[in-house]
Short mmCIF file of C-alpha atoms in Angstrom, two decimals:
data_model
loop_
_atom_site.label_atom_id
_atom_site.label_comp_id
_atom_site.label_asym_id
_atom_site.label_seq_id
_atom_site.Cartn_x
_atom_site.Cartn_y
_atom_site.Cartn_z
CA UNK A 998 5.95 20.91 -49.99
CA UNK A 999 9.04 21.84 -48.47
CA UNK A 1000 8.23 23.19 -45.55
CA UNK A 1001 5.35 20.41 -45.13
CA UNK A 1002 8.29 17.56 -45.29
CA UNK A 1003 10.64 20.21 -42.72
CA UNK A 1004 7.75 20.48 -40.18
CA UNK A 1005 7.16 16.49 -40.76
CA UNK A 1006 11.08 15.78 -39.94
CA UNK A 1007 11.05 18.04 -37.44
CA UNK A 1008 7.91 16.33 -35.35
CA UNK A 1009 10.08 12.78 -36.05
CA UNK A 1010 13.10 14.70 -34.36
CA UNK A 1011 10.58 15.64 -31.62
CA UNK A 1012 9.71 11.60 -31.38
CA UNK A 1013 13.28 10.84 -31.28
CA UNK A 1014 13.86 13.25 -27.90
CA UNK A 1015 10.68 12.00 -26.77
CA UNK A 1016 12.28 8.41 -26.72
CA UNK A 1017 15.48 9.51 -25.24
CA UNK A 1018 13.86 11.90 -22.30
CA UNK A 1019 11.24 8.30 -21.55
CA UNK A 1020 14.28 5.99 -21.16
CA UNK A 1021 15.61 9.02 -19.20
CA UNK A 1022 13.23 9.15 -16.74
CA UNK A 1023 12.86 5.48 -16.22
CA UNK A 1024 16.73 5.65 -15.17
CA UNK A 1025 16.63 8.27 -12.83
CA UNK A 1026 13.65 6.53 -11.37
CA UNK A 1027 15.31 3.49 -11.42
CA UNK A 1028 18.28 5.55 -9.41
CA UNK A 1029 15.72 7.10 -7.29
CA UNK A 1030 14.47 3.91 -6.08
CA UNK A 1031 18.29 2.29 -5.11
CA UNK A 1032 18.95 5.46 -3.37
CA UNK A 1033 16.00 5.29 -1.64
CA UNK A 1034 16.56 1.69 -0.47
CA UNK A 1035 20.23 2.19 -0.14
CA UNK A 1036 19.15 5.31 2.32
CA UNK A 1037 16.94 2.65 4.57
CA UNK A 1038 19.51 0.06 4.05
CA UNK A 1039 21.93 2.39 6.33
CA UNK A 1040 19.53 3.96 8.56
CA UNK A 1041 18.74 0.11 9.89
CA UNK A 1042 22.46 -0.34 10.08
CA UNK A 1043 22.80 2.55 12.55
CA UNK A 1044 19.44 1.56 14.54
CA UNK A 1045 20.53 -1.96 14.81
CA UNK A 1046 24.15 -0.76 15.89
CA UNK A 1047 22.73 1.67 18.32
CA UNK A 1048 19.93 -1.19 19.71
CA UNK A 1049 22.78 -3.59 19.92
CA UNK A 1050 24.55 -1.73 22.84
CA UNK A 1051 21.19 -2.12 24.88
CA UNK A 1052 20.46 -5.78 24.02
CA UNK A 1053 21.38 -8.46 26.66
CA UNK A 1054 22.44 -12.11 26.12
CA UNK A 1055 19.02 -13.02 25.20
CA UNK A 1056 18.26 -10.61 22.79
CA UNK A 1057 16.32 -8.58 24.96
CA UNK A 1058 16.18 -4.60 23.96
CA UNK A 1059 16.48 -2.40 27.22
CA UNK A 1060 13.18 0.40 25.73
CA UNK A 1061 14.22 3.06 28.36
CA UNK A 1062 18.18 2.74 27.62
CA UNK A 1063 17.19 3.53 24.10
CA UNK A 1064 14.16 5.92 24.65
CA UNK A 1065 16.84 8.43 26.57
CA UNK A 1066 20.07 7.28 24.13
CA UNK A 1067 20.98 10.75 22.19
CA UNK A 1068 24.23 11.14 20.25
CA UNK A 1069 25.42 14.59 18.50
CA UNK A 1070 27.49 14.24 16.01
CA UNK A 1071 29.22 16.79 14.21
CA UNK A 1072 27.03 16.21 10.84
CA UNK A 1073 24.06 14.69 12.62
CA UNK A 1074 22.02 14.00 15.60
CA UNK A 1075 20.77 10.36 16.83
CA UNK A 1076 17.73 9.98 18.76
CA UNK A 1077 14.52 7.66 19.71
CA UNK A 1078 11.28 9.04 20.02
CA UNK A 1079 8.35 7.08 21.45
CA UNK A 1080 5.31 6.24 19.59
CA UNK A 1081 2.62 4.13 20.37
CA UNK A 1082 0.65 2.17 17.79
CA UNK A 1083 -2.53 -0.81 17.64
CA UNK A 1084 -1.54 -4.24 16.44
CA UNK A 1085 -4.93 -6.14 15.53
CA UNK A 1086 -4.14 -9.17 16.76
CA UNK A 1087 -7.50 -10.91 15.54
CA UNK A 1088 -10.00 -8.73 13.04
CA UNK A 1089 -12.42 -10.80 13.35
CA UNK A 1090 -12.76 -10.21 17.18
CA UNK A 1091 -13.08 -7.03 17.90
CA UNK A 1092 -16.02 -4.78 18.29
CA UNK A 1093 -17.85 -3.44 15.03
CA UNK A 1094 -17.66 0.01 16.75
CA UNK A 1095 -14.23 -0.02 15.67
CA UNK A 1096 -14.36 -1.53 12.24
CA UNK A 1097 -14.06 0.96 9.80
CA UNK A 1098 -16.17 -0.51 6.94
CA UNK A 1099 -15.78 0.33 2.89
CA UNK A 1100 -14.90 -2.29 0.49
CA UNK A 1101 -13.51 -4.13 3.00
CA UNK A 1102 -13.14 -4.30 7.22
CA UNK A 1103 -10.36 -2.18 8.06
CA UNK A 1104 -10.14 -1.39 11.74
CA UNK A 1105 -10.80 1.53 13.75
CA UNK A 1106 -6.78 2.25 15.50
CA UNK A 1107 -7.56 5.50 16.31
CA UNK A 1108 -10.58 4.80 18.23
CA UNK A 1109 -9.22 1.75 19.19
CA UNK A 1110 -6.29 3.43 20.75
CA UNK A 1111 -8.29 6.06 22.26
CA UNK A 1112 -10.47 3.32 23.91
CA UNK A 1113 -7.40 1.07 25.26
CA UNK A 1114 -5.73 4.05 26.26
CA UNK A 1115 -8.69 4.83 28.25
CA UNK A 1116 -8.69 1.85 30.30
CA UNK A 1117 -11.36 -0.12 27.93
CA UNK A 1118 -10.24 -3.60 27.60
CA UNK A 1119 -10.25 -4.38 23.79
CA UNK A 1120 -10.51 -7.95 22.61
CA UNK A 1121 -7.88 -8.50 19.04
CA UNK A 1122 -6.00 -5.66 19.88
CA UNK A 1123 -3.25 -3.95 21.92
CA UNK A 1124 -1.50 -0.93 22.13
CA UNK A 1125 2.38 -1.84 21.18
CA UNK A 1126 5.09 0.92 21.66
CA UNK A 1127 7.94 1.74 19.30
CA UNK A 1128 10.81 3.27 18.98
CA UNK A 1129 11.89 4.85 15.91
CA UNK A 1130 15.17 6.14 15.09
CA UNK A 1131 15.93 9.83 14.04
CA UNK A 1132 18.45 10.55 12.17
CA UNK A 1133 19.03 14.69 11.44
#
């Protein structure tokens, strides 16, 4: 009986550090998370600093002055790279050839891309270019 009620305590000790590691976890993810938005917080600080030198008075963004802008820092290195990507302007427009269908119409970018990019005219969609900053 004795070691019955020890092994009984023992599994309500277990439940007890179960408890405590569960609302452990849900901080840390909870930390996780601010960090996380905290780290894109400042790394759209820096882009918008960085964007703001090639901006004009009407809030125009110079693309090639910030395609080529580089900075090396002693802790870090700031750059643009240039990546294209398909807006769907209209879904309900374009071609079925580029419809990916499952549950529900999702379109085709990559072959849409590939078409556009090939000099096929592509009605709801166009090829939009970004740049996104790196931050090392």
């Amino acid at each position: 009986q004795t070691k019955l009620d020890n092994t009984n305590c023992l599994q309500k000790m277990i439940d007890g550090e179960l408890e405590v590691i569960d609302k452990e976890i849900k901080r840390l993810t909870a930390e996780k998370t601010a960090r996380v938005r905290k780290k894109e917080w400042l790394k759209n600080r820096v882009d918008a600093f960085v964007k703001r030198q090639f901006t004009d008075e009407n809030g125009n963004v110079d693309e090639e002055g910030v395609h080529k802008y580089k900075l090396d820092l002693p802790h870090s290195k700031i750059s643009y790279r240039k990546s294209d990507s398909v807006e769907v302007t209209d879904l309900e427009t374009l071609p079925e050839e580029y419809i990916k269908t499952k549950i529900e119409k999702n379109p085709d970018k990559v072959a849409i891309k590939n078409a556009i990019k090939g000099g096929k005219e592509i009605k709801g969609a166009k090829i939009v270019t970004n740049y996104n900053i790196q931050i090392k």
